[in-house]
Amino acid sequence: GEDVEQSLFLSVREGDSSVINCTYTDSSSTYLYWYKQEPGAGLQLLTYIFSNMDMKQDQRLTVLLNKKDKHLSLRIADTQTGDSAIYFCAESSGYGGSQGNLIFGKGTKLSVKP
Amino acid sequence: DSGVTQTPKHLITATGQRVTLRCSPRSGDLSVYWYQQSLDQGLQFLIQYYNGEERAKGNILERFSAQQFPDLHSELNLSSLELGDSALYFCASSVGLGVNSGANVLTFGAGSRLTVL
């Protein structure tokens, strides 16, 4: 079945760039997503990328997709303490099929040190 | 506020009991999804409803059931509760089925934290 893998922890200094990596197994994934979860809150969509794109930039966020290696990354430039959260990578499991749920990785906890 | 409302926010109950979690989707959204978040399993998809009908099932136990009502709100029923059912239960909603075109953007509620003692 589909699987999404992420490293569990990342620690960076304020002002540095953060890079969160993700690998997925479903080669038919059409869209890949990044969600952010702050303490005590639900998941909030950060950005998504269509599978025929290599890169997408949105302000401080840059998403890179290597479809051949099934590798997705999220780069946060000039990381701030407010970026401390858990970041989830997700893929669409059923495009063109019968179900639209997303398959999530276990999340990467980003800690930003001042 | 994401527009997805979940109640209750916190619930403490005993093993063997039954609870009902409620979700009101964002206005205009027809699909409702339930996810379970635990420390060891991460975010697990349970079930999806679209316009009142079940559309997809994930790792949902037989002790759990759900439904979506004509007003589109949804309820997740958890029965014969065990210690291992303690988790955060999230509801999410989206406009469509998520299989036709475009990205399927899920909007999440703040979750219901269930503690089984």
mmCIF file of C-alpha atoms in Angstrom:
data_model
loop_
_atom_site.group_PDB
_atom_site.id
_atom_site.type_symbol
_atom_site.label_atom_id
_atom_site.label_comp_id
_atom_site.label_asym_id
_atom_site.label_seq_id
_atom_site.Cartn_x
_atom_site.Cartn_y
_atom_site.Cartn_z
ATOM 1 C CA GLY A 1 0.000 0.000 0.000
ATOM 2 C CA GLU A 2 0.921 3.631 -0.036
ATOM 3 C CA ASP A 3 3.462 4.860 2.479
ATOM 4 C CA VAL A 4 4.953 8.238 3.314
ATOM 5 C CA GLU A 5 8.173 8.502 5.305
ATOM 6 C CA GLN A 6 9.662 11.503 7.095
ATOM 7 C CA SER A 7 12.424 11.998 9.612
ATOM 8 C CA LEU A 8 10.924 12.705 13.021
ATOM 9 C CA PHE A 9 12.969 15.657 14.272
ATOM 10 C CA LEU A 10 14.834 18.689 12.943
ATOM 11 C CA SER A 11 16.493 21.423 14.958
ATOM 12 C CA VAL A 12 17.745 24.684 13.447
ATOM 13 C CA ARG A 13 18.866 28.123 14.602
ATOM 14 C CA GLU A 14 16.682 31.157 14.041
ATOM 15 C CA GLY A 15 17.541 32.783 10.716
ATOM 16 C CA ASP A 16 18.873 29.571 9.162
ATOM 17 C CA SER A 17 17.086 27.629 6.426
ATOM 18 C CA SER A 18 15.187 24.462 7.343
ATOM 19 C CA VAL A 19 14.839 21.552 4.958
ATOM 20 C CA ILE A 20 12.282 18.868 5.728
ATOM 21 C CA ASN A 21 12.410 15.752 3.595
ATOM 22 C CA CYS A 22 9.793 13.191 2.665
ATOM 23 C CA THR A 23 9.684 10.043 0.543
ATOM 24 C CA TYR A 24 6.565 8.369 -0.771
ATOM 25 C CA THR A 25 5.814 5.100 -2.503
ATOM 26 C CA ASP A 26 2.722 5.683 -4.612
ATOM 27 C CA SER A 27 3.937 6.460 -8.107
ATOM 28 C CA SER A 28 0.417 7.468 -9.161
ATOM 29 C CA SER A 29 0.292 10.348 -6.660
ATOM 30 C CA THR A 30 -0.906 13.399 -8.542
ATOM 31 C CA TYR A 31 -0.621 15.999 -5.816
ATOM 32 C CA LEU A 32 1.683 16.171 -2.809
ATOM 33 C CA TYR A 33 0.988 18.369 0.168
ATOM 34 C CA TRP A 34 2.672 19.978 3.153
ATOM 35 C CA TYR A 35 0.651 20.623 6.299
ATOM 36 C CA LYS A 36 1.707 22.322 9.542
ATOM 37 C CA GLN A 37 0.437 21.462 13.016
ATOM 38 C CA GLU A 38 1.047 23.876 15.872
ATOM 39 C CA PRO A 39 0.671 22.670 19.479
ATOM 40 C CA GLY A 40 -2.956 22.038 20.411
ATOM 41 C CA ALA A 41 -4.229 22.790 16.931
ATOM 42 C CA GLY A 42 -5.368 20.969 13.838
ATOM 43 C CA LEU A 43 -3.423 20.620 10.612
ATOM 44 C CA GLN A 44 -3.156 23.654 8.407
ATOM 45 C CA LEU A 45 -2.347 23.429 4.696
ATOM 46 C CA LEU A 46 0.910 25.192 3.825
ATOM 47 C CA THR A 47 1.255 24.378 0.153
ATOM 48 C CA TYR A 48 0.888 21.630 -2.436
ATOM 49 C CA ILE A 49 2.561 20.710 -5.691
ATOM 50 C CA PHE A 50 1.307 18.998 -8.802
ATOM 51 C CA SER A 51 3.342 15.961 -9.765
ATOM 52 C CA ASN A 52 4.412 17.336 -13.152
ATOM 53 C CA MET A 53 6.180 20.242 -11.444
ATOM 54 C CA ASP A 54 9.722 20.177 -10.083
ATOM 55 C CA MET A 55 9.514 23.205 -7.854
ATOM 56 C CA LYS A 56 7.037 25.584 -6.329
ATOM 57 C CA GLN A 57 7.897 28.730 -4.392
ATOM 58 C CA ASP A 58 5.597 30.626 -2.081
ATOM 59 C CA GLN A 59 7.236 33.440 -0.093
ATOM 60 C CA ARG A 60 9.618 31.752 2.389
ATOM 61 C CA LEU A 61 8.557 28.245 1.346
ATOM 62 C CA THR A 62 10.124 26.277 -1.494
ATOM 63 C CA VAL A 63 8.894 22.808 -2.416
ATOM 64 C CA LEU A 64 11.109 20.536 -4.497
ATOM 65 C CA LEU A 65 9.795 17.350 -6.077
ATOM 66 C CA ASN A 66 11.915 14.574 -7.549
ATOM 67 C CA LYS A 67 9.292 12.319 -9.058
ATOM 68 C CA LYS A 68 11.818 9.736 -10.248
ATOM 69 C CA ASP A 69 13.103 9.199 -6.708
ATOM 70 C CA LYS A 70 9.682 9.890 -5.126
ATOM 71 C CA HIS A 71 11.285 12.510 -2.901
ATOM 72 C CA LEU A 72 9.669 15.715 -1.727
ATOM 73 C CA SER A 73 11.245 18.467 0.339
ATOM 74 C CA LEU A 74 10.086 21.653 2.011
ATOM 75 C CA ARG A 75 12.576 24.456 2.508
ATOM 76 C CA ILE A 76 11.754 27.268 4.903
ATOM 77 C CA ALA A 77 13.999 30.283 4.423
ATOM 78 C CA ASP A 78 14.937 32.549 7.347
ATOM 79 C CA THR A 79 13.328 30.206 9.879
ATOM 80 C CA GLN A 80 11.670 31.953 12.810
ATOM 81 C CA THR A 81 10.716 30.695 16.267
ATOM 82 C CA GLY A 82 7.099 30.891 15.137
ATOM 83 C CA ASP A 83 7.857 28.184 12.584
ATOM 84 C CA SER A 84 8.342 25.656 15.402
ATOM 85 C CA ALA A 85 5.682 23.025 14.733
ATOM 86 C CA ILE A 86 5.157 19.558 13.290
ATOM 87 C CA TYR A 87 5.249 19.414 9.487
ATOM 88 C CA PHE A 88 3.409 16.668 7.639
ATOM 89 C CA CYS A 89 3.959 15.487 4.111
ATOM 90 C CA ALA A 90 0.923 13.902 2.421
ATOM 91 C CA GLU A 91 -0.046 12.361 -0.890
ATOM 92 C CA SER A 92 -3.368 11.883 -2.594
ATOM 93 C CA SER A 93 -4.190 8.240 -2.571
ATOM 94 C CA GLY A 94 -7.026 7.998 -4.997
ATOM 95 C CA TYR A 95 -6.866 10.452 -7.862
ATOM 96 C CA GLY A 96 -8.952 9.036 -10.667
ATOM 97 C CA GLY A 97 -10.284 6.393 -8.345
ATOM 98 C CA SER A 98 -12.975 6.292 -5.743
ATOM 99 C CA GLN A 99 -11.430 7.861 -2.668
ATOM 100 C CA GLY A 100 -9.967 11.276 -2.004
ATOM 101 C CA ASN A 101 -8.324 10.828 1.380
ATOM 102 C CA LEU A 102 -4.732 11.896 1.930
ATOM 103 C CA ILE A 103 -2.028 9.583 3.231
ATOM 104 C CA PHE A 104 0.170 11.366 5.760
ATOM 105 C CA GLY A 105 3.688 10.800 6.994
ATOM 106 C CA LYS A 106 4.271 10.703 10.752
ATOM 107 C CA GLY A 107 5.399 14.311 10.773
ATOM 108 C CA THR A 108 8.697 16.112 11.362
ATOM 109 C CA LYS A 109 8.944 18.141 14.548
ATOM 110 C CA LEU A 110 10.841 21.340 13.776
ATOM 111 C CA SER A 111 12.458 23.095 16.724
ATOM 112 C CA VAL A 112 13.839 26.572 16.142
ATOM 113 C CA LYS A 113 16.399 27.791 18.644
ATOM 114 C CA PRO A 114 16.782 31.543 19.174
ATOM 115 C CA ASP B 1 -10.786 29.317 12.948
ATOM 116 C CA SER B 2 -10.675 26.821 10.075
ATOM 117 C CA GLY B 3 -14.459 26.603 9.717
ATOM 118 C CA VAL B 4 -14.501 22.919 10.739
ATOM 119 C CA THR B 5 -16.015 22.511 14.203
ATOM 120 C CA GLN B 6 -15.386 19.501 16.394
ATOM 121 C CA THR B 7 -16.964 18.706 19.745
ATOM 122 C CA PRO B 8 -16.083 17.869 22.417
ATOM 123 C CA LYS B 9 -12.528 19.206 22.584
ATOM 124 C CA HIS B 10 -11.606 16.851 25.410
ATOM 125 C CA LEU B 11 -13.227 13.673 26.639
ATOM 126 C CA ILE B 12 -12.185 11.349 29.445
ATOM 127 C CA THR B 13 -13.920 8.032 29.808
ATOM 128 C CA ALA B 14 -13.393 4.503 31.060
ATOM 129 C CA THR B 15 -12.607 1.277 29.240
ATOM 130 C CA GLY B 16 -15.648 -0.470 27.863
ATOM 131 C CA GLN B 17 -17.600 2.746 27.400
ATOM 132 C CA ARG B 18 -18.978 4.310 24.216
ATOM 133 C CA VAL B 19 -18.492 7.895 23.023
ATOM 134 C CA THR B 20 -19.651 10.001 20.104
ATOM 135 C CA LEU B 21 -17.530 12.669 18.469
ATOM 136 C CA ARG B 22 -19.205 15.296 16.345
ATOM 137 C CA CYS B 23 -17.987 17.310 13.374
ATOM 138 C CA SER B 24 -19.519 20.163 11.399
ATOM 139 C CA PRO B 25 -17.737 20.654 8.078
ATOM 140 C CA ARG B 26 -16.789 23.976 6.555
ATOM 141 C CA SER B 27 -19.716 25.672 4.839
ATOM 142 C CA GLY B 28 -20.036 24.355 1.289
ATOM 143 C CA ASP B 29 -17.894 21.257 1.828
ATOM 144 C CA LEU B 30 -19.556 17.945 1.030
ATOM 145 C CA SER B 31 -16.820 15.509 2.056
ATOM 146 C CA VAL B 32 -15.959 14.679 5.650
ATOM 147 C CA TYR B 33 -12.925 12.647 6.692
ATOM 148 C CA TRP B 34 -12.017 11.197 10.074
ATOM 149 C CA TYR B 35 -8.412 10.696 11.141
ATOM 150 C CA GLN B 36 -6.885 9.284 14.319
ATOM 151 C CA GLN B 37 -3.603 10.758 15.552
ATOM 152 C CA SER B 38 -1.559 8.808 18.071
ATOM 153 C CA LEU B 39 2.099 9.086 19.043
ATOM 154 C CA ASP B 40 3.117 5.703 17.680
ATOM 155 C CA GLN B 41 0.895 5.439 14.589
ATOM 156 C CA GLY B 42 0.908 9.030 13.418
ATOM 157 C CA LEU B 43 -2.108 10.270 11.471
ATOM 158 C CA GLN B 44 -4.258 7.352 10.355
ATOM 159 C CA PHE B 45 -7.160 7.717 7.943
ATOM 160 C CA LEU B 46 -10.342 6.152 9.287
ATOM 161 C CA ILE B 47 -13.222 6.899 6.947
ATOM 162 C CA GLN B 48 -14.584 9.345 4.341
ATOM 163 C CA TYR B 49 -18.168 10.393 3.669
ATOM 164 C CA TYR B 50 -19.399 12.377 0.715
ATOM 165 C CA ASN B 51 -22.854 13.949 0.730
ATOM 166 C CA GLY B 52 -24.170 11.407 3.193
ATOM 167 C CA GLU B 53 -22.621 8.295 1.674
ATOM 168 C CA GLU B 54 -19.579 6.336 2.760
ATOM 169 C CA ARG B 55 -16.869 6.662 0.093
ATOM 170 C CA ALA B 56 -13.676 5.248 1.534
ATOM 171 C CA LYS B 57 -12.542 3.223 4.493
ATOM 172 C CA GLY B 58 -9.108 3.141 6.021
ATOM 173 C CA ASN B 59 -7.839 1.552 9.206
ATOM 174 C CA ILE B 60 -11.136 1.796 11.050
ATOM 175 C CA LEU B 61 -11.828 -0.801 13.724
ATOM 176 C CA GLU B 62 -15.121 -2.711 13.735
ATOM 177 C CA ARG B 63 -15.861 -1.140 17.144
ATOM 178 C CA PHE B 64 -15.899 2.251 15.427
ATOM 179 C CA SER B 65 -18.621 3.547 13.143
ATOM 180 C CA ALA B 66 -19.490 6.845 11.536
ATOM 181 C CA GLN B 67 -22.263 8.533 9.618
ATOM 182 C CA GLN B 68 -22.936 11.769 7.809
ATOM 183 C CA PHE B 69 -26.345 13.346 8.232
ATOM 184 C CA PRO B 70 -28.468 15.266 5.690
ATOM 185 C CA ASP B 71 -27.206 18.575 7.107
ATOM 186 C CA LEU B 72 -23.689 17.225 6.349
ATOM 187 C CA HIS B 73 -22.478 17.081 9.919
ATOM 188 C CA SER B 74 -20.821 13.812 10.849
ATOM 189 C CA GLU B 75 -20.494 11.692 13.956
ATOM 190 C CA LEU B 76 -17.838 9.136 14.835
ATOM 191 C CA ASN B 77 -18.986 6.502 17.314
ATOM 192 C CA LEU B 78 -16.371 4.628 19.328
ATOM 193 C CA SER B 79 -17.570 1.692 21.416
ATOM 194 C CA SER B 80 -16.101 -0.904 23.794
ATOM 195 C CA LEU B 81 -13.281 1.529 24.343
ATOM 196 C CA GLU B 82 -9.800 0.282 25.122
ATOM 197 C CA LEU B 83 -6.770 2.074 26.538
ATOM 198 C CA GLY B 84 -5.190 2.054 23.097
ATOM 199 C CA ASP B 85 -8.045 4.120 21.673
ATOM 200 C CA SER B 86 -6.723 7.157 23.533
ATOM 201 C CA ALA B 87 -5.772 9.591 20.779
ATOM 202 C CA LEU B 88 -6.591 12.831 19.025
ATOM 203 C CA TYR B 89 -9.423 12.393 16.551
ATOM 204 C CA PHE B 90 -9.503 14.872 13.705
ATOM 205 C CA CYS B 91 -12.274 15.658 11.327
ATOM 206 C CA ALA B 92 -11.468 17.303 8.003
ATOM 207 C CA SER B 93 -13.664 18.463 5.154
ATOM 208 C CA SER B 94 -13.240 19.217 1.478
ATOM 209 C CA VAL B 95 -15.425 20.574 -1.271
ATOM 210 C CA GLY B 96 -15.656 17.485 -3.435
ATOM 211 C CA LEU B 97 -14.789 13.829 -3.591
ATOM 212 C CA GLY B 98 -11.150 14.589 -4.242
ATOM 213 C CA VAL B 99 -10.803 12.297 -7.214
ATOM 214 C CA ASN B 100 -11.790 14.318 -10.232
ATOM 215 C CA SER B 101 -9.501 17.262 -10.819
ATOM 216 C CA GLY B 102 -7.251 19.616 -8.978
ATOM 217 C CA ALA B 103 -5.702 19.306 -5.554
ATOM 218 C CA ASN B 104 -7.892 17.885 -2.812
ATOM 219 C CA VAL B 105 -7.465 20.456 -0.071
ATOM 220 C CA LEU B 106 -8.559 19.147 3.305
ATOM 221 C CA THR B 107 -9.462 21.635 6.019
ATOM 222 C CA PHE B 108 -8.981 20.247 9.514
ATOM 223 C CA GLY B 109 -10.791 20.895 12.739
ATOM 224 C CA ALA B 110 -8.929 21.388 16.023
ATOM 225 C CA GLY B 111 -9.539 17.784 17.062
ATOM 226 C CA SER B 112 -11.168 15.902 19.917
ATOM 227 C CA ARG B 113 -8.746 14.493 22.468
ATOM 228 C CA LEU B 114 -10.011 11.201 23.862
ATOM 229 C CA THR B 115 -8.483 9.737 27.013
ATOM 230 C CA VAL B 116 -9.537 6.231 28.027
ATOM 231 C CA LEU B 117 -8.678 5.301 31.619
#
